[in-house]
Short mmCIF file of C-alpha atoms and ligand atoms in Angstrom, two decimals:
data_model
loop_
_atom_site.label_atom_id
_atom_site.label_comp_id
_atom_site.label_asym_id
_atom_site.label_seq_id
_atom_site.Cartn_x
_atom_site.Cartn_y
_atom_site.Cartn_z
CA UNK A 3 32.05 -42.17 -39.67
CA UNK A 4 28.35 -41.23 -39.30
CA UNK A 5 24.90 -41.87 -40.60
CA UNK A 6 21.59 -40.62 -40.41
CA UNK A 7 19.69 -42.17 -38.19
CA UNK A 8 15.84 -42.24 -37.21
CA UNK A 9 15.78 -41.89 -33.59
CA UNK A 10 16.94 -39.06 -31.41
CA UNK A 11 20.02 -40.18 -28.86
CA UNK A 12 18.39 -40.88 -25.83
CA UNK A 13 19.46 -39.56 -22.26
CA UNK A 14 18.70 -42.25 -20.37
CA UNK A 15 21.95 -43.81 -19.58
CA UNK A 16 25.49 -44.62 -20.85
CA UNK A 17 26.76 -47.74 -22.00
CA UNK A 18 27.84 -50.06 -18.79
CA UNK A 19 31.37 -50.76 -18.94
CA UNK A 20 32.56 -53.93 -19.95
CA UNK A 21 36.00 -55.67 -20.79
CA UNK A 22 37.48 -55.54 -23.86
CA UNK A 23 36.19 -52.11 -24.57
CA UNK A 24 39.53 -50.58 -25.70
CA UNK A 25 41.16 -54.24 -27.47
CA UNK A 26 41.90 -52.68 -30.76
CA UNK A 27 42.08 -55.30 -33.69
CA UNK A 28 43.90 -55.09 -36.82
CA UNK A 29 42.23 -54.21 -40.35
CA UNK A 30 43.11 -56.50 -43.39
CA UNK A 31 43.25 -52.95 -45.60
CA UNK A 32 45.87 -51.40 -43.27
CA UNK A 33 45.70 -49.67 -39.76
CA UNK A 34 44.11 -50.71 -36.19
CA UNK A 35 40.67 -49.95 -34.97
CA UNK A 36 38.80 -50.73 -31.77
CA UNK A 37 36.87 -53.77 -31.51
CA UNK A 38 33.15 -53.42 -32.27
CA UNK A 39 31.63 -56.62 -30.56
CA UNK A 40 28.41 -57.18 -31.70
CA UNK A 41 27.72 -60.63 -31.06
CA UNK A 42 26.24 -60.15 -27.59
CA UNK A 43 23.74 -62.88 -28.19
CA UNK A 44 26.44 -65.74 -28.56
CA UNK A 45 28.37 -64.22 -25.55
CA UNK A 46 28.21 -60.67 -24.05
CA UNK A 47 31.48 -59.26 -22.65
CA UNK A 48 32.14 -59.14 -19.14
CA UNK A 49 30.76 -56.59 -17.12
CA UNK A 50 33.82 -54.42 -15.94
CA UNK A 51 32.00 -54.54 -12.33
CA UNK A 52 31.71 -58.23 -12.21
CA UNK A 53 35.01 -58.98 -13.56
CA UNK A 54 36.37 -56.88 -10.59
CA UNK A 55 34.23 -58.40 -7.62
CA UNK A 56 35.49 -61.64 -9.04
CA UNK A 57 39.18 -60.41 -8.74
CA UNK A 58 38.57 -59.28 -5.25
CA UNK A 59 36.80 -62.51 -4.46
CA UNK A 60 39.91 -64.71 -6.16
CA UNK A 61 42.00 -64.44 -3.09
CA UNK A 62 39.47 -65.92 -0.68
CA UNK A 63 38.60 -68.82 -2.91
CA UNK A 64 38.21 -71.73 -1.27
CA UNK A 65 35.82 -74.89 -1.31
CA UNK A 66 32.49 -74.99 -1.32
CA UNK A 67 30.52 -77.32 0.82
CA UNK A 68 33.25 -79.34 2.13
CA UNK A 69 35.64 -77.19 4.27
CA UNK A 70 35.97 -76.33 7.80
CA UNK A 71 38.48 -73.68 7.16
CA UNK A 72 37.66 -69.72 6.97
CA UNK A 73 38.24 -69.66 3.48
CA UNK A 74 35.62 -72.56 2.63
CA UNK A 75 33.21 -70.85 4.75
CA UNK A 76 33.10 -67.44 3.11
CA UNK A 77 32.99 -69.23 -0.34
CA UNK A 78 30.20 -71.28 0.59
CA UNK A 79 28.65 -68.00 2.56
CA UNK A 80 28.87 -66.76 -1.35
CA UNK A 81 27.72 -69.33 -3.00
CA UNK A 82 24.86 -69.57 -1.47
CA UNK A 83 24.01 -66.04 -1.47
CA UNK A 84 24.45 -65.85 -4.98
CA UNK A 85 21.52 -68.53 -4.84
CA UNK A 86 19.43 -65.57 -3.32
CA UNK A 87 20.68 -62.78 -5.44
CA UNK A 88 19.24 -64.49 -8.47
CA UNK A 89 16.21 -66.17 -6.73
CA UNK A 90 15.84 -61.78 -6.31
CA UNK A 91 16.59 -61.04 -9.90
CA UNK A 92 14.03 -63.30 -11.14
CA UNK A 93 11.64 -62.83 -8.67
CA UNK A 94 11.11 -66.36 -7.67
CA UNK A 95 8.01 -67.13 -5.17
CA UNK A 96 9.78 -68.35 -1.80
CA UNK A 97 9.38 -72.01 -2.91
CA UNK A 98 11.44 -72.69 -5.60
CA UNK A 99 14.95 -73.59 -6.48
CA UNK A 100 17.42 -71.96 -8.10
CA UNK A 101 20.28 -74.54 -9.47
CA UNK A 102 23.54 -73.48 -10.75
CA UNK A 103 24.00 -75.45 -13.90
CA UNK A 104 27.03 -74.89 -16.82
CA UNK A 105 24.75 -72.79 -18.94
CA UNK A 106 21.14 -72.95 -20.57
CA UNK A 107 21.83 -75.93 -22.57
CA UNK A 108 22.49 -77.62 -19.63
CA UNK A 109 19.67 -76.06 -17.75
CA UNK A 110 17.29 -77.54 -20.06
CA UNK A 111 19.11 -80.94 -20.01
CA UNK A 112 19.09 -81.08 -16.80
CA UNK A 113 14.88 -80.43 -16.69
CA UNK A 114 14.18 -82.86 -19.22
CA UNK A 115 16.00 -85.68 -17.17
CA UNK A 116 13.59 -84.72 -14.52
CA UNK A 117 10.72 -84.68 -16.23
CA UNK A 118 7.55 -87.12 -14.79
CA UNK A 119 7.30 -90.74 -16.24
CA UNK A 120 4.86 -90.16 -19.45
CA UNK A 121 5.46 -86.62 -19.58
CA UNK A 122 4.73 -85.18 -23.00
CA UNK A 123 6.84 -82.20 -24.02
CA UNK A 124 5.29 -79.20 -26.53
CA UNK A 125 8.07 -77.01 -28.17
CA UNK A 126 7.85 -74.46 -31.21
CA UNK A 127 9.95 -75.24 -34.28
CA UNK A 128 11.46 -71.82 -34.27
CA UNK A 129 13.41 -72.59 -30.57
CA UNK A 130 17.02 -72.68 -30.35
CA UNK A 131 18.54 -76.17 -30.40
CA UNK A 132 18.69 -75.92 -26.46
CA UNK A 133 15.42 -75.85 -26.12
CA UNK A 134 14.27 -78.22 -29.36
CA UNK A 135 16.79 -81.21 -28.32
CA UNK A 136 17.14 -81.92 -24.78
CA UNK A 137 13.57 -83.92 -24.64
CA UNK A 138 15.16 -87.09 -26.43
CA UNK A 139 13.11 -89.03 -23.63
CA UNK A 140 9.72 -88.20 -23.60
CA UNK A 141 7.20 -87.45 -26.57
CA UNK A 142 7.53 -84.40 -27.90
CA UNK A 143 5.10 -82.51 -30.32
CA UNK A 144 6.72 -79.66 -32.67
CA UNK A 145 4.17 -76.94 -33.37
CA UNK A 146 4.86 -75.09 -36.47
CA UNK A 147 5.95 -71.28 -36.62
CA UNK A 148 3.31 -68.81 -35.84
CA UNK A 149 3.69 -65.75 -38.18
CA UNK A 150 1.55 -63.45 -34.86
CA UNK A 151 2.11 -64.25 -30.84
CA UNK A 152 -1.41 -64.67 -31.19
CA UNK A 153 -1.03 -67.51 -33.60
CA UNK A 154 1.33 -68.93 -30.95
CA UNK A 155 -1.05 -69.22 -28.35
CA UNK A 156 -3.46 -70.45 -30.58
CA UNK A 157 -1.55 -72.82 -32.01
CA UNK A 158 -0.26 -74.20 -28.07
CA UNK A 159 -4.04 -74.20 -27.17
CA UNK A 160 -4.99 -76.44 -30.11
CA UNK A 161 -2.18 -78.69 -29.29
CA UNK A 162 -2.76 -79.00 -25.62
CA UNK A 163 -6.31 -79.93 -25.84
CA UNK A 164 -5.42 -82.66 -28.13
CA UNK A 165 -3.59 -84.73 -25.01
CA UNK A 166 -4.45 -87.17 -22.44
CA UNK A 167 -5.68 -84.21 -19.60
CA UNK A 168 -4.37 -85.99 -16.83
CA UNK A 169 -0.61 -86.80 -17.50
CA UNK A 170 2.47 -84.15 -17.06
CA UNK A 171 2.91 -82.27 -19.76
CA UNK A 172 5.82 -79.30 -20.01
CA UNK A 173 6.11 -76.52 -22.82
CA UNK A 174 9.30 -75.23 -23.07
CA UNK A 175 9.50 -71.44 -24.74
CA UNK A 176 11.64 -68.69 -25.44
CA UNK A 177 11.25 -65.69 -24.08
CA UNK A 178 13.17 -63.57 -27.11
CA UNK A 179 14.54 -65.01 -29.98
CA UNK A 180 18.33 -65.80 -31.09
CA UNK A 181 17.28 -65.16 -34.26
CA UNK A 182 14.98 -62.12 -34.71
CA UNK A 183 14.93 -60.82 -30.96
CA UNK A 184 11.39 -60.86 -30.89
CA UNK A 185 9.73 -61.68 -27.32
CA UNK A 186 6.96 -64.22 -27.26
CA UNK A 187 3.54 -63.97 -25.55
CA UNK A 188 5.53 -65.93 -22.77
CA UNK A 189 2.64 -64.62 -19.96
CA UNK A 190 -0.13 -65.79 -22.17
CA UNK A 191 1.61 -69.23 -23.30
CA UNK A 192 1.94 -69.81 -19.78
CA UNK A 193 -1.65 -69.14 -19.05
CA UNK A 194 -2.84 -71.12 -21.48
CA UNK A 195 -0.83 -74.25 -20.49
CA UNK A 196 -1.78 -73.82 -17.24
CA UNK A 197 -5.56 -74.05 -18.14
CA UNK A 198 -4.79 -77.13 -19.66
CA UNK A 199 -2.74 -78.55 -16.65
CA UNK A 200 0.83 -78.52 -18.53
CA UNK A 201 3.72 -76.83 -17.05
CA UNK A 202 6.20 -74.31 -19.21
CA UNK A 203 9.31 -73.51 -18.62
CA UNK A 204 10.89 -70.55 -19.80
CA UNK A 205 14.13 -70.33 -22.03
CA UNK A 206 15.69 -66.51 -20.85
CA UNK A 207 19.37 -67.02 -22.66
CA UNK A 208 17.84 -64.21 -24.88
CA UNK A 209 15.52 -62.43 -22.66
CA UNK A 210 17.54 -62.06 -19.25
CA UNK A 211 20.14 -60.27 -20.82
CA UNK A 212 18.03 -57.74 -22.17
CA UNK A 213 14.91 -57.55 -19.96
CA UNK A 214 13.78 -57.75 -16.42
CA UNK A 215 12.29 -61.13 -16.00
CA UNK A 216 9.61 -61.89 -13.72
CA UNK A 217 8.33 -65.61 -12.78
CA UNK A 218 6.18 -64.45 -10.44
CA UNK A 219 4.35 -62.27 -13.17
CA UNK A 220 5.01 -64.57 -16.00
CA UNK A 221 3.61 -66.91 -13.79
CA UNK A 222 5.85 -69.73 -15.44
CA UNK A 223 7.29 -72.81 -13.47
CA UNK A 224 11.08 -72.57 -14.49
CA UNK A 225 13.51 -70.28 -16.11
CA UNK A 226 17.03 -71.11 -17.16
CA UNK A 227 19.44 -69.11 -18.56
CA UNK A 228 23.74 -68.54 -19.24
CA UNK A 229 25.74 -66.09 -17.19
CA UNK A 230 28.33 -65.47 -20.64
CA UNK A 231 25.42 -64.27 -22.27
CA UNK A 232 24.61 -62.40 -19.41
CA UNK A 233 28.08 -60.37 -19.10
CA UNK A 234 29.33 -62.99 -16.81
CA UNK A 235 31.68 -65.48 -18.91
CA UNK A 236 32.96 -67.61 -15.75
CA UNK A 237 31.46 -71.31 -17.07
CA UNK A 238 27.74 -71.11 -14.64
CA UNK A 239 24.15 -71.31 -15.74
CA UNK A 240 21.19 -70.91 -13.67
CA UNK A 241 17.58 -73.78 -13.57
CA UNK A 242 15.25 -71.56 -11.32
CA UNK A 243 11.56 -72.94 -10.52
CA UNK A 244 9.44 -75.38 -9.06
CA UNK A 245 10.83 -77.58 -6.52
CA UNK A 246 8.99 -80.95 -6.68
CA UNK A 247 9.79 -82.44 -10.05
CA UNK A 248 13.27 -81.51 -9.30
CA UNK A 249 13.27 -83.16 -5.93
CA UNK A 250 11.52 -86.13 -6.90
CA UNK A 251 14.07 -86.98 -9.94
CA UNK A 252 17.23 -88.79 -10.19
CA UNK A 253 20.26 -86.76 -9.34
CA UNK A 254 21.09 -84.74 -12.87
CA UNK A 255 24.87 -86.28 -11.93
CA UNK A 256 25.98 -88.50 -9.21
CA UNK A 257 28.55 -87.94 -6.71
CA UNK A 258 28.96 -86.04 -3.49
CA UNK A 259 27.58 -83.12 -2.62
CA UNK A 260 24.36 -84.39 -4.01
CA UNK A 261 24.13 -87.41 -1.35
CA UNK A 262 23.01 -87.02 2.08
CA UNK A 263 23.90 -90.19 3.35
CA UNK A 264 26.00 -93.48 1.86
CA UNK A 265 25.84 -96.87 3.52
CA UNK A 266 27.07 -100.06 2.99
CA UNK A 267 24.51 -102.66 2.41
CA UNK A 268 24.68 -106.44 3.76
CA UNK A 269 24.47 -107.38 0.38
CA UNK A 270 27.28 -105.12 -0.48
CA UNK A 271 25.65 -103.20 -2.10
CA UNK A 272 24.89 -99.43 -0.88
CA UNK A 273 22.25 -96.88 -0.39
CA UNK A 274 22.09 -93.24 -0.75
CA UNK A 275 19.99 -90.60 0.56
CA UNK A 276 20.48 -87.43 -2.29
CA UNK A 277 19.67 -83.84 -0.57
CA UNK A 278 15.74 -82.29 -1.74
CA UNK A 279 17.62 -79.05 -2.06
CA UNK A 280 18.83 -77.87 -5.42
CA UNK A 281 22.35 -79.42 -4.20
CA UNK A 282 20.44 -82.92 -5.40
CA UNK A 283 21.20 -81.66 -9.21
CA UNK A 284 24.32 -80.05 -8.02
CA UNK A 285 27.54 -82.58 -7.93
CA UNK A 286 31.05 -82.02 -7.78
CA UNK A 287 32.34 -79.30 -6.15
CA UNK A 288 30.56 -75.84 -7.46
CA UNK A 289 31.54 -73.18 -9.53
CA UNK A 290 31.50 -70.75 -6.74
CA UNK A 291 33.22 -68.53 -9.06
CA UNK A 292 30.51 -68.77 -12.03
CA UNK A 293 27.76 -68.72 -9.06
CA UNK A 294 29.06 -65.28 -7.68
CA UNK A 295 29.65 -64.05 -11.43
CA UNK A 296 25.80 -64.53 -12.10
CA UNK A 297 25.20 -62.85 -9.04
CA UNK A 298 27.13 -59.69 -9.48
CA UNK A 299 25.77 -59.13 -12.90
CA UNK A 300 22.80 -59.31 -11.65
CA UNK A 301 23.37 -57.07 -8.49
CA UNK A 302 24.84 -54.61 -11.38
CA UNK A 303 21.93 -55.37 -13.76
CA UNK A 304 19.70 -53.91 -10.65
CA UNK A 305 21.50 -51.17 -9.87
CA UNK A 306 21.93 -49.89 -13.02
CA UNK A 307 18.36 -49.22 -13.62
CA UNK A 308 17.42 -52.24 -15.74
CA UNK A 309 14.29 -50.20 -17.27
CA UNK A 310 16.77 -47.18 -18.32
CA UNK A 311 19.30 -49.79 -19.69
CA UNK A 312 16.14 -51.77 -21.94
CA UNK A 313 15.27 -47.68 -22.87
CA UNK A 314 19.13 -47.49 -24.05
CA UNK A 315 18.71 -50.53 -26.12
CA UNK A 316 15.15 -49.87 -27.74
CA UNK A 317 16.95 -46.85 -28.93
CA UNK A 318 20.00 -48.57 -30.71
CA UNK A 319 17.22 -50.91 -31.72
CA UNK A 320 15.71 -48.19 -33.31
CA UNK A 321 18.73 -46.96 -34.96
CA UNK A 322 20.12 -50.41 -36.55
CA UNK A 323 16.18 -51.12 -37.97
CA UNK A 324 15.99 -47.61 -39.17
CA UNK A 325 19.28 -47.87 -41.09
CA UNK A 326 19.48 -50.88 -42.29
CA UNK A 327 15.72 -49.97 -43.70
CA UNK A 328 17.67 -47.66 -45.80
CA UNK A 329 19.80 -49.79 -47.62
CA UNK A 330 17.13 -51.89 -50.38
CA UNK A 331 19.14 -54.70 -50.41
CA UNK A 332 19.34 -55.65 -46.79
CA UNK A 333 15.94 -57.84 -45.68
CA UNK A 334 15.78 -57.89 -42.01
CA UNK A 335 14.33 -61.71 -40.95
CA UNK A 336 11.31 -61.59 -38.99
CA UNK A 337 8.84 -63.60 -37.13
CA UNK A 338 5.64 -61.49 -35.56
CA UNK A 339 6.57 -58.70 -38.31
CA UNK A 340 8.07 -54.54 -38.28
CA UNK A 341 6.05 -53.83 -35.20
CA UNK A 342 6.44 -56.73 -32.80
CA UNK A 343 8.51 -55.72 -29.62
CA UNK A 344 11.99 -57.05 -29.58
CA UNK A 345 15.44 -57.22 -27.94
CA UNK A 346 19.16 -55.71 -29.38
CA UNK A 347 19.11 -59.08 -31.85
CA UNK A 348 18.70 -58.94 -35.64
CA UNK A 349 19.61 -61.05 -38.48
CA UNK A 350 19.01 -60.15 -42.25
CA UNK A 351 20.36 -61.12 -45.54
CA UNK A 352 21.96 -59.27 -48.33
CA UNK A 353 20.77 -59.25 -51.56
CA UNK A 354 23.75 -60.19 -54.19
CA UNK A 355 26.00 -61.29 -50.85
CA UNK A 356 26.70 -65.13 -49.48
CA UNK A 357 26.33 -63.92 -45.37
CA UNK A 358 29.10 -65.30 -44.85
CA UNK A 359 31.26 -63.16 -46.81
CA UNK A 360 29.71 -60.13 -45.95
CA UNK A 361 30.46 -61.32 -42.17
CA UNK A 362 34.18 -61.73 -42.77
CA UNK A 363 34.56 -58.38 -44.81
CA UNK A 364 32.82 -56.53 -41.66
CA UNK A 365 35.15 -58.47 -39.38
CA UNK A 366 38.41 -57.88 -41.63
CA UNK A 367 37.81 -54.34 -42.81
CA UNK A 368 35.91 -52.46 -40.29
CA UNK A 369 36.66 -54.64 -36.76
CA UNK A 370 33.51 -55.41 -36.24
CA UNK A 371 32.19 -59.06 -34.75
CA UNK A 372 29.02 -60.51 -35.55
CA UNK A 373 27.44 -63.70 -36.50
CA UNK A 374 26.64 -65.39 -39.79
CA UNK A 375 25.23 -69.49 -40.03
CA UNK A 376 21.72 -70.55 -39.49
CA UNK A 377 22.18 -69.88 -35.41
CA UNK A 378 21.68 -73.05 -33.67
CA UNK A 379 18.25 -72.16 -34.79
CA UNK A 380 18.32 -74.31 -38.26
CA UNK A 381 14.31 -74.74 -38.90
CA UNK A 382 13.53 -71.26 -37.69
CA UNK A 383 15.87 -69.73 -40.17
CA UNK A 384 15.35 -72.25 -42.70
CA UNK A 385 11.96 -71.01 -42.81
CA UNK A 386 12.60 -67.19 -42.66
CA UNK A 387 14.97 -67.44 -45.49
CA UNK A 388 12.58 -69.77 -47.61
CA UNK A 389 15.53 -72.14 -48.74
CA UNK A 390 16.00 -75.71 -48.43
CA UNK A 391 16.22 -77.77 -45.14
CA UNK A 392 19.28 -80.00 -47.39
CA UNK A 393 21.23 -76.72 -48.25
CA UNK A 394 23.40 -74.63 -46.23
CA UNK A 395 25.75 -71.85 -47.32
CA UNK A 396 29.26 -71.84 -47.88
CA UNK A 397 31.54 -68.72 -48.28
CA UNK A 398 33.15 -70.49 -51.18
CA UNK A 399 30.13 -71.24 -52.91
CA UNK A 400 29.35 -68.52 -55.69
CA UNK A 401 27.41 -65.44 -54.12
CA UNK A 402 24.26 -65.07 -54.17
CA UNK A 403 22.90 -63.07 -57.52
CA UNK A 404 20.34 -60.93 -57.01
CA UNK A 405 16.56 -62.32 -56.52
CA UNK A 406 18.32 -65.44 -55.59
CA UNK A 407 17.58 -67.32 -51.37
CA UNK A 408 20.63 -66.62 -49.16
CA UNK A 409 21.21 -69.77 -47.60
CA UNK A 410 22.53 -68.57 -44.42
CA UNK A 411 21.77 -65.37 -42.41
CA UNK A 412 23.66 -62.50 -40.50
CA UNK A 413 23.41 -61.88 -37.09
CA UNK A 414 24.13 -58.66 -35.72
CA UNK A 415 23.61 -58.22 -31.56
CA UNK A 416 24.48 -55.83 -28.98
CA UNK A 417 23.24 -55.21 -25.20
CA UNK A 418 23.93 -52.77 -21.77
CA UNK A 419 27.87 -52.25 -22.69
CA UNK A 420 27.49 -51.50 -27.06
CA UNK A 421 28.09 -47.83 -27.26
CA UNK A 422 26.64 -45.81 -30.39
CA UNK A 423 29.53 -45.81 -32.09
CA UNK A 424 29.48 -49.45 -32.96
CA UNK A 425 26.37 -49.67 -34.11
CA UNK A 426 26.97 -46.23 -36.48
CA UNK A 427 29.97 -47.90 -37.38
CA UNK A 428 28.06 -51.21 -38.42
CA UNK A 429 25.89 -48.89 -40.42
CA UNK A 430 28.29 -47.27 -41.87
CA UNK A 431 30.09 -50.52 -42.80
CA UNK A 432 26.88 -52.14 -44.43
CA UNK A 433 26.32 -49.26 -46.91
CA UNK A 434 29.33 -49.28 -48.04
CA UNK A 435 29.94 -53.22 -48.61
CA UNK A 436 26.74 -52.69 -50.07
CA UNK A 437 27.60 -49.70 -52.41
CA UNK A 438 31.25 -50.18 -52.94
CA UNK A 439 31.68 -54.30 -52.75
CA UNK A 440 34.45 -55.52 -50.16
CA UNK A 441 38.00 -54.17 -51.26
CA UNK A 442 39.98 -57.35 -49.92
CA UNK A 443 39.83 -60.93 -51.96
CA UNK A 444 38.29 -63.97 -48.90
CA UNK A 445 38.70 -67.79 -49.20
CA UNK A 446 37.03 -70.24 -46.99
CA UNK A 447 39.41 -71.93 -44.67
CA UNK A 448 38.34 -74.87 -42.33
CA UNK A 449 34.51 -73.69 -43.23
CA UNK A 450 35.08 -70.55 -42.61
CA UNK A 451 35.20 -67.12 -45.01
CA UNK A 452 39.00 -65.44 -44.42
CA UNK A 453 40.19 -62.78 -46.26
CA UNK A 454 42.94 -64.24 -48.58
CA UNK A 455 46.03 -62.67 -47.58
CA UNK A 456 48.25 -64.19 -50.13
CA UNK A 457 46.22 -62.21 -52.79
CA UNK A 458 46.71 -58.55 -53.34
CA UNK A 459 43.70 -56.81 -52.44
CA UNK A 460 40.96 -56.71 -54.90
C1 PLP B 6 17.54 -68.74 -27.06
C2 PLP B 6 18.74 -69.54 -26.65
N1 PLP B 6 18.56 -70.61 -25.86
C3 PLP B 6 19.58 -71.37 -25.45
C4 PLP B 6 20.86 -71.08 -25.83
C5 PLP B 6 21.98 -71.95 -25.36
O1 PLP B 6 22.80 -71.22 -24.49
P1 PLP B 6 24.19 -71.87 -24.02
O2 PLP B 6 25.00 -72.05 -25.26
O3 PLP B 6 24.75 -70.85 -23.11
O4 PLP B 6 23.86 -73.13 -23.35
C6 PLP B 6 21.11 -69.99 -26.65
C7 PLP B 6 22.49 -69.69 -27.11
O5 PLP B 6 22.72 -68.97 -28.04
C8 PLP B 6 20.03 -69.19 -27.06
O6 PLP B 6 20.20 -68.14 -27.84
#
């Protein structure tokens, strides 16, 4: 299979190799072909490298934090190195914390817990629902979608100097979307909520993945973000920042390994001491397996050449825009518009297609994984496709006719292991749904599109 594509391949490096990159899946029309994930932006594949320093690691597991034996040493020895391999990775300023949570969501649950008494929270409409929910707590203002990153920053600015100067205030932000892969002005939201004495943290489960991340030069006060998404699938997150509102909040969970000390009161009752150290937010024994995941990924992020992996993906960037731009019936969704820089994440529609449909016939007769829905993102893609917040698509539902709103979107995403091929073959695929129609009959099934395999093929 080939198309014609706009860029030139690049030379900068080859694909990283991850797990599952030779799991061939069956095709609904006959015949096997290797999987094509490109979903990377619900969860990556494992790095091949990390999956092996974890096997070579398995033997020596032991417990973390609570061991005298040689085995509980080295794992907490790991642990809490992989603390300092990340607190590396994200370049951290030598004060902060980084706390192994379960993943972003729980990052970001875990920093709205802590958040100040009064604190008022400031939060786009276009975030995922990680970063729109977890404030249930405080008062929280939604600011409407900016159509430019300069809109964004105006739009914070205006909001920020509407509020009481002198209580906390946090704005949470993504640093690329889930839905269009755009990057925000994350350095110049941060600046501006700093002016106004607000803090911002910064949701990477798009960006850290994809790009080197900074906080030092972002100059924001936290970052969180999943290991799955980034090639490390082993159940860990990662809360990185500023130290005092974490230290001054109630443990995220209570239980040991957070406490310092436990006494028995006269009353009966008892007191605890919980540690200052991110081990305050961390109770229960750790995941010292997810912890030294993160940390290898990272370590093979690095060493990789992170700049020549984000050349390798503007370039397959580059070649999914630039063919898909060829097919009149595909509209790619977008935020900040054609030019804005972005990571390996794009959703469109197709014209005459319900997305889900056209999801399941890529799946079932090319092999090829991607995403269709409304992305844990629901107002942000509510408003790129125009259709109503009460609606949402069904692949039973009649398709789309042409002219008419999609009411769901497809998501197609890819990252450091995605060689050319899948993306030509995603190409490849698309034009010819397009052209031809699928050639197998689907049904939906538990809410989701199948192909109908009790049908003869259309
Ligand atoms: C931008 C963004 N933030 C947060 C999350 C939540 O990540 P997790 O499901 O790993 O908690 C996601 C997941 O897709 C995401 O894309």
């Amino acid at each position: 299979m080939s198309v014609s594509t706009a860029a030139a391949a690049p030379s900068v490096c080859a694909p990283l190799p991850v797990l599952g990159r030779d799991v061939t899946v069956p095709l609904v029309t006959g015949g096997e072909v290797t999987y094509a994930a490109l979903d990377y932006a619900a969860s990556a594949p494992a790095l091949q490298r990390v999956w092996d320093d974890v096997a070579a690691y398995a033997p020596y597991y032991g417990s973390v934090h609570r061991g005298a034996g040689y085995l509980s040493q080295l794992s907490t020895d790991l642990f809490e190195n992989a603390r300092r391999t990340v607190a590396r990775f994200l370049d951290c300023r030598e004060t902060d914390q980084v706390v192994f949570t379960r993943s972003t969501t729980d990052s970001l649950n875990l920093l709205a817990a802590a958040l100040p008494a009064g604190c008022r929270v400031f939060v786009f409409e276009t975030e995922h629902h990680a970063s729109l929910l977890p404030w249930r707590d405080a008062e929280v203002t939604y600011l409407d979608a900016p159509r430019t990153p300069r809109q964004a920053v105006e739009t914070l600015e205006r909001a920020l100097a509407d509020r009481d100067p002198y209580g906390p205030a946090l704005v949470c932000v993504t640093g690329a979307s889930n839905v269009t892969g755009e990057l925000w002005p994350v350095r110049e939201l941060a600046a501006a909520a700093h002016a106004h004495g607000a803090r911002i943290v910064l949701d990477a489960a798009q960006l850290a993945p994809h790009h080197p991340v900074s906080v030092r030069d972002l100059d924001v006060d936290w970052v969180a973000f999943s290991g799955h998404k980034l090639y490390a699938p082993f159940g860990s997150g990662v809360l990185a920042g500023r130290a005092d509102w974490l230290r001054e909040a109630e443990p995220y969970l209570a239980g040991g390994g957070a406490s310092r000390k436990v006494t028995r009161r006269a009353d009966g009752g008892v007191d605890v001491e919980w540690h200052d150290s991110a081990a305050r937010h961390e109770a229960g024994s750790p995941n010292v397996i997810g912890a030294y995941a993160i940390a290898s990924a990272c370590q093979a992020l690095t060493e990789a050449g992170f700049e020549d992996l984000v050349a390798r993906e503007r370039y397959l960037i580059d070649t999914v825009r630039a063919g898909l731009a060829q097919v009149p019936e595909v509209k790619v969704l977008s935020l900040f518009g054609d030019d804005a820089p972005r990571v390996g994440v794009i959703s469109f529609v197709v014209e005459g297609w319900n997305s889900s449909h056209f999801a399941a016939a890529l799946s079932a007769e090319y092999g090829i994984g991607v995403r269709d829905g409304l992305f844990c993102a629901h107002p942000l893609v509510r408003t790129l496709l125009g259709s109503d917040p009460q609606t949402q698509g069904e692949c039973g539902a009649p398709e789309a006719a042409p002219g008419e709103k999609s009411l769901n979107a497809i998501r197609v995403s890819f990252g450091a292991g995605t060689p050319d091929e899948h993306v030509e073959r995603f190409l490849t695929a698309v034009k010819e749904l397009v052209r031809d129609g699928a050639r197998w009959n689907y049904r939906t099934e538990d809410g989701r599109c199948v192909p109908d395999t009790s049908a003869a093929a259309a």
